[in-house]
């Protein structure tokens, strides 16, 4: 799976399943950047077919509703959609 | 990599979509920056897949599997009624426009892939003198041999109709 890292302050592992075309994914990435949180994301729509299928399945195991973005914080908290308040709560921003 | 649409292409699509929406009783998100950003993504998907798949959902890239998420998607009306906006936030309710309500990210309503497959296998067949066709986008019903080429209400193409009843 091809991922991109965005540098910032270390709040543990913050990982996002995103789409390059999704406005809520874009807003979530912007929110994390503006909050100076280090995170890693994968634009699932830009993966090749096989990788995309595997990644979607992996995401659905964590978030059965399958909404984008799906945010995994420290392999524990799972947040679906653009939810700046929830992210702030979990990270203590 | 899909090509990036130009500002003039986005503005042209925005004008057309705004006019069509208002004519059919729908409203685009009044935040034109937000709306144009979504339209840019719709044009990227048009170039990438050959149809305007919802920018906030993962398209399969096969039209038959993505029909329910081609914009306007099958879930728009239910989402606008329940949450005042569709999943990506392109279409909003009257309330949002009049009261300037903020548009938020809402839960995904589209069933998971296995459920969608089961739904297709359980598709109903008509038992009337004429087959009854239902537009999956706006709910328009008609009884005739074939679905109309274009829905007279929301203007989606015949492939968005299902047999009903």
Short mmCIF file of C-alpha atoms in Angstrom, two decimals:
data_model
loop_
_atom_site.label_atom_id
_atom_site.label_comp_id
_atom_site.label_asym_id
_atom_site.label_seq_id
_atom_site.Cartn_x
_atom_site.Cartn_y
_atom_site.Cartn_z
CA UNK A 1 0.00 0.00 0.00
CA UNK A 2 1.44 3.36 -1.06
CA UNK A 3 1.23 5.92 1.74
CA UNK A 4 2.28 9.53 2.26
CA UNK A 5 3.67 10.91 5.51
CA UNK A 6 2.98 14.46 6.64
CA UNK A 7 5.43 15.76 9.22
CA UNK A 8 4.31 17.37 12.46
CA UNK A 9 4.26 16.81 16.18
CA UNK A 10 4.18 13.19 17.34
CA UNK A 11 0.75 12.20 18.73
CA UNK A 12 1.31 8.49 18.12
CA UNK A 13 0.20 6.73 14.96
CA UNK A 14 -2.45 8.70 13.07
CA UNK A 15 -3.39 6.90 9.87
CA UNK A 16 -6.02 7.90 7.31
CA UNK A 17 -7.70 5.99 4.49
CA UNK A 18 -8.61 8.74 2.05
CA UNK A 19 -9.67 9.49 -1.54
CA UNK A 20 -7.80 12.07 -3.61
CA UNK A 21 -11.14 13.52 -4.82
CA UNK A 22 -12.98 13.61 -1.48
CA UNK A 23 -13.66 17.01 0.05
CA UNK A 24 -14.09 15.63 3.59
CA UNK A 25 -10.74 13.82 3.29
CA UNK A 26 -9.15 17.06 2.13
CA UNK A 27 -10.63 18.98 5.07
CA UNK A 28 -9.42 16.32 7.52
CA UNK A 29 -5.88 16.44 6.10
CA UNK A 30 -5.94 20.25 6.32
CA UNK A 31 -7.22 20.13 9.89
CA UNK A 32 -4.40 17.78 10.95
CA UNK A 33 -1.79 19.88 9.12
CA UNK A 34 -3.06 23.09 10.72
CA UNK A 35 -3.01 21.37 14.12
CA UNK A 36 0.61 20.33 13.46
CA UNK A 37 -0.20 16.63 13.93
CA UNK A 38 2.06 14.11 12.20
CA UNK A 39 0.02 11.67 10.12
CA UNK A 40 0.19 9.17 7.32
CA UNK A 41 -2.45 8.68 4.63
CA UNK A 42 -3.28 6.44 1.72
CA UNK A 43 -5.34 7.75 -1.22
CA UNK A 44 -7.15 4.48 -1.92
CA UNK A 45 -8.50 5.63 -5.31
CA UNK A 46 -4.95 6.09 -6.63
CA UNK A 47 -3.82 2.50 -5.87
CA UNK A 48 -3.76 -0.13 -8.60
CA UNK A 49 -6.79 -2.43 -8.80
CA UNK A 50 -5.46 -5.29 -6.69
CA UNK A 51 -3.98 -3.09 -3.98
CA UNK A 52 -7.19 -1.07 -3.92
CA UNK A 53 -9.30 -4.16 -3.28
CA UNK A 54 -7.04 -5.34 -0.46
CA UNK A 55 -6.90 -1.89 1.12
CA UNK A 56 -10.68 -1.41 0.93
CA UNK A 57 -11.18 -4.78 2.62
CA UNK A 58 -8.67 -3.87 5.33
CA UNK A 59 -10.45 -0.56 5.88
CA UNK A 60 -13.87 -2.22 6.07
CA UNK A 61 -12.64 -4.61 8.74
CA UNK A 62 -11.86 -1.57 10.88
CA UNK A 63 -14.82 0.54 9.78
CA UNK A 64 -17.62 -1.67 8.39
CA UNK A 65 -19.64 1.39 7.28
CA UNK A 66 -16.80 2.12 4.89
CA UNK A 67 -16.95 5.93 4.96
CA UNK A 68 -14.10 8.19 3.83
CA UNK A 69 -11.98 9.35 5.47
CA UNK A 70 -11.47 6.53 7.97
CA UNK A 71 -9.03 7.65 10.63
CA UNK A 72 -7.21 5.20 12.88
CA UNK A 73 -5.54 6.68 15.93
CA UNK A 74 -2.95 4.55 17.76
CA UNK A 75 -4.60 1.38 16.39
CA UNK A 76 -7.42 1.98 18.86
CA UNK A 77 -9.79 4.82 18.01
CA UNK A 78 -11.60 4.72 14.68
CA UNK A 79 -13.24 7.87 13.34
CA UNK A 80 -15.34 7.97 10.18
CA UNK A 81 -15.84 11.17 8.16
CA UNK A 82 -14.70 14.75 8.81
CA UNK A 83 -14.94 15.00 12.60
CA UNK A 84 -12.51 17.69 13.88
CA UNK A 85 -14.06 17.70 17.40
CA UNK A 86 -13.73 13.92 17.78
CA UNK A 87 -10.14 13.98 16.50
CA UNK A 88 -9.32 16.80 18.94
CA UNK A 89 -10.88 14.84 21.80
CA UNK A 90 -8.93 11.68 21.07
CA UNK A 91 -5.62 13.46 20.51
CA UNK A 92 -6.15 15.97 23.30
CA UNK A 93 -5.66 18.99 21.00
CA UNK B 1 -3.25 10.07 -13.35
CA UNK B 2 -6.42 11.90 -14.33
CA UNK B 3 -5.94 15.34 -15.86
CA UNK B 4 -6.82 18.39 -13.83
CA UNK B 5 -9.84 20.33 -15.13
CA UNK B 6 -9.37 24.04 -15.93
CA UNK B 7 -11.16 26.84 -14.05
CA UNK B 8 -13.29 27.62 -17.08
CA UNK B 9 -14.41 23.96 -17.34
CA UNK B 10 -15.32 23.99 -13.64
CA UNK B 11 -17.21 27.29 -13.92
CA UNK B 12 -19.11 26.06 -16.97
CA UNK B 13 -20.11 22.82 -15.22
CA UNK B 14 -21.06 24.80 -12.09
CA UNK B 15 -23.40 27.11 -14.04
CA UNK B 16 -25.08 24.19 -15.79
CA UNK B 17 -25.50 22.12 -12.64
CA UNK B 18 -26.85 25.10 -10.65
CA UNK B 19 -29.46 25.81 -13.32
CA UNK B 20 -30.50 22.14 -13.65
CA UNK B 21 -30.73 21.69 -9.87
CA UNK B 22 -32.92 24.71 -9.27
CA UNK B 23 -35.17 23.80 -12.21
CA UNK B 24 -35.77 20.34 -10.70
CA UNK B 25 -36.40 21.61 -7.16
CA UNK B 26 -32.94 20.80 -5.78
CA UNK B 27 -30.30 23.11 -4.32
CA UNK B 28 -26.54 23.01 -4.69
CA UNK B 29 -24.46 23.87 -1.65
CA UNK B 30 -24.49 27.72 -1.49
CA UNK B 31 -20.79 27.74 -0.53
CA UNK B 32 -19.60 28.14 -4.11
CA UNK B 33 -15.93 27.46 -3.25
CA UNK B 34 -16.89 24.12 -1.67
CA UNK B 35 -19.25 23.30 -4.54
CA UNK B 36 -16.68 24.12 -7.23
CA UNK B 37 -14.13 21.96 -5.43
CA UNK B 38 -16.58 19.05 -5.64
CA UNK B 39 -17.31 19.79 -9.29
CA UNK B 40 -13.56 19.70 -9.97
CA UNK B 41 -13.51 16.19 -8.48
CA UNK B 42 -16.57 15.15 -10.50
CA UNK B 43 -14.74 16.22 -13.67
CA UNK B 44 -11.60 14.33 -12.55
CA UNK B 45 -13.77 11.21 -12.15
CA UNK B 46 -15.43 11.84 -15.52
CA UNK B 47 -11.99 11.81 -17.09
CA UNK B 48 -10.82 8.83 -15.04
CA UNK B 49 -13.85 6.53 -15.28
CA UNK B 50 -15.96 8.00 -18.08
CA UNK B 51 -18.74 8.97 -15.66
CA UNK B 52 -19.11 11.31 -12.69
CA UNK B 53 -18.73 8.95 -9.74
CA UNK B 54 -19.28 10.48 -6.28
CA UNK B 55 -15.96 12.10 -5.27
CA UNK B 56 -16.31 10.93 -1.65
CA UNK B 57 -16.82 7.24 -2.46
CA UNK B 58 -14.47 4.61 -3.85
CA UNK B 59 -15.60 3.78 -7.40
CA UNK B 60 -15.04 0.30 -8.80
CA UNK B 61 -14.29 1.81 -12.20
CA UNK B 62 -16.90 -0.49 -13.78
CA UNK B 63 -20.02 1.46 -14.65
CA UNK B 64 -22.48 -1.37 -13.86
CA UNK B 65 -21.11 -1.58 -10.29
CA UNK B 66 -21.01 2.19 -9.80
CA UNK B 67 -24.45 3.19 -11.16
CA UNK B 68 -25.79 3.91 -7.66
CA UNK B 69 -22.98 6.40 -6.92
CA UNK B 70 -22.97 8.32 -10.19
CA UNK B 71 -23.87 11.89 -9.26
CA UNK B 72 -26.69 12.52 -8.40
CA UNK B 73 -26.39 9.29 -6.45
CA UNK B 74 -29.28 7.01 -5.44
CA UNK B 75 -28.85 8.10 -1.81
CA UNK B 76 -29.12 11.87 -2.33
CA UNK B 77 -32.80 12.39 -1.55
CA UNK B 78 -32.81 10.28 1.62
CA UNK B 79 -29.69 12.05 2.89
CA UNK B 80 -31.00 15.54 2.11
CA UNK B 81 -34.23 14.71 3.99
CA UNK B 82 -32.46 13.18 7.01
CA UNK B 83 -29.25 15.21 7.23
CA UNK B 84 -29.95 18.34 5.13
CA UNK B 85 -27.15 17.43 2.70
CA UNK B 86 -26.05 14.57 0.49
CA UNK B 87 -23.01 12.46 1.40
CA UNK B 88 -20.42 14.68 -0.28
CA UNK B 89 -22.30 17.92 0.49
CA UNK B 90 -22.99 18.97 -3.11
CA UNK B 91 -26.79 18.95 -2.71
CA UNK B 92 -28.42 20.53 0.32
CA UNK B 93 -31.92 21.08 1.67
CA UNK B 94 -34.03 24.23 1.47
CA UNK B 95 -33.37 24.69 5.20
CA UNK B 96 -29.62 24.94 4.66
CA UNK B 97 -30.08 27.59 1.99
CA UNK B 98 -32.66 29.66 3.89
CA UNK B 99 -31.19 29.41 7.40
CA UNK B 100 -27.54 29.27 6.31
CA UNK B 101 -27.01 26.02 8.24
CA UNK B 102 -23.50 24.55 8.19
CA UNK B 103 -23.03 21.42 6.04
CA UNK B 104 -21.41 18.53 7.87
CA UNK B 105 -19.91 15.17 7.07
CA UNK B 106 -22.69 12.54 7.40
CA UNK B 107 -22.73 8.73 7.80
CA UNK B 108 -22.42 6.52 4.71
CA UNK B 109 -25.76 5.07 3.62
CA UNK B 110 -24.51 2.98 0.69
CA UNK B 111 -24.66 -0.73 1.61
CA UNK B 112 -21.41 -2.72 1.80
CA UNK B 113 -20.33 -4.55 -1.40
CA UNK B 114 -21.75 -7.98 -0.33
CA UNK B 115 -25.12 -6.43 0.56
CA UNK B 116 -25.27 -4.63 -2.79
CA UNK B 117 -24.64 -7.92 -4.57
CA UNK B 118 -27.48 -9.60 -2.64
CA UNK B 119 -29.83 -6.71 -3.41
CA UNK B 120 -29.19 -7.12 -7.13
CA UNK B 121 -29.84 -10.86 -6.95
CA UNK B 122 -33.13 -10.25 -5.12
CA UNK B 123 -34.32 -7.66 -7.66
CA UNK B 124 -38.08 -7.81 -8.02
CA UNK B 125 -39.83 -8.60 -11.28
CA UNK B 126 -42.95 -6.87 -12.54
CA UNK B 127 -46.36 -8.59 -12.23
CA UNK B 128 -48.51 -5.99 -14.00
CA UNK B 129 -49.76 -5.58 -17.57
CA UNK B 130 -46.80 -3.24 -18.12
CA UNK B 131 -43.50 -3.34 -16.33
CA UNK B 132 -43.28 -0.59 -13.73
CA UNK B 133 -40.05 1.36 -13.71
CA UNK B 134 -38.76 3.32 -10.75
CA UNK B 135 -36.08 5.99 -10.95
CA UNK B 136 -33.60 5.06 -8.22
CA UNK B 137 -32.50 8.67 -7.87
CA UNK B 138 -35.79 10.55 -7.38
CA UNK B 139 -38.44 7.81 -7.10
CA UNK B 140 -40.38 8.71 -10.27
CA UNK B 141 -42.59 5.78 -11.36
CA UNK B 142 -43.94 4.92 -14.78
CA UNK B 143 -45.63 1.85 -16.33
CA UNK B 144 -44.36 1.18 -19.87
CA UNK B 145 -42.39 -1.38 -21.87
CA UNK B 146 -39.06 0.32 -21.34
CA UNK B 147 -37.69 2.88 -18.92
CA UNK B 148 -37.57 6.42 -20.39
CA UNK B 149 -34.25 7.52 -21.92
CA UNK B 150 -34.14 10.35 -19.40
CA UNK B 151 -36.03 10.67 -16.13
CA UNK B 152 -38.53 13.51 -16.75
CA UNK B 153 -38.07 14.66 -13.14
CA UNK B 154 -34.38 14.47 -12.29
CA UNK B 155 -32.93 13.88 -15.81
CA UNK B 156 -30.80 10.80 -15.06
CA UNK B 157 -30.44 8.20 -17.84
CA UNK B 158 -32.53 5.02 -18.32
CA UNK B 159 -29.88 2.76 -16.73
CA UNK B 160 -30.68 4.36 -13.36
CA UNK B 161 -34.22 2.86 -13.45
CA UNK B 162 -35.15 -0.43 -11.78
CA UNK B 163 -38.14 -2.73 -12.24
CA UNK B 164 -40.61 -2.10 -9.45
CA UNK B 165 -43.58 -4.01 -8.04
#
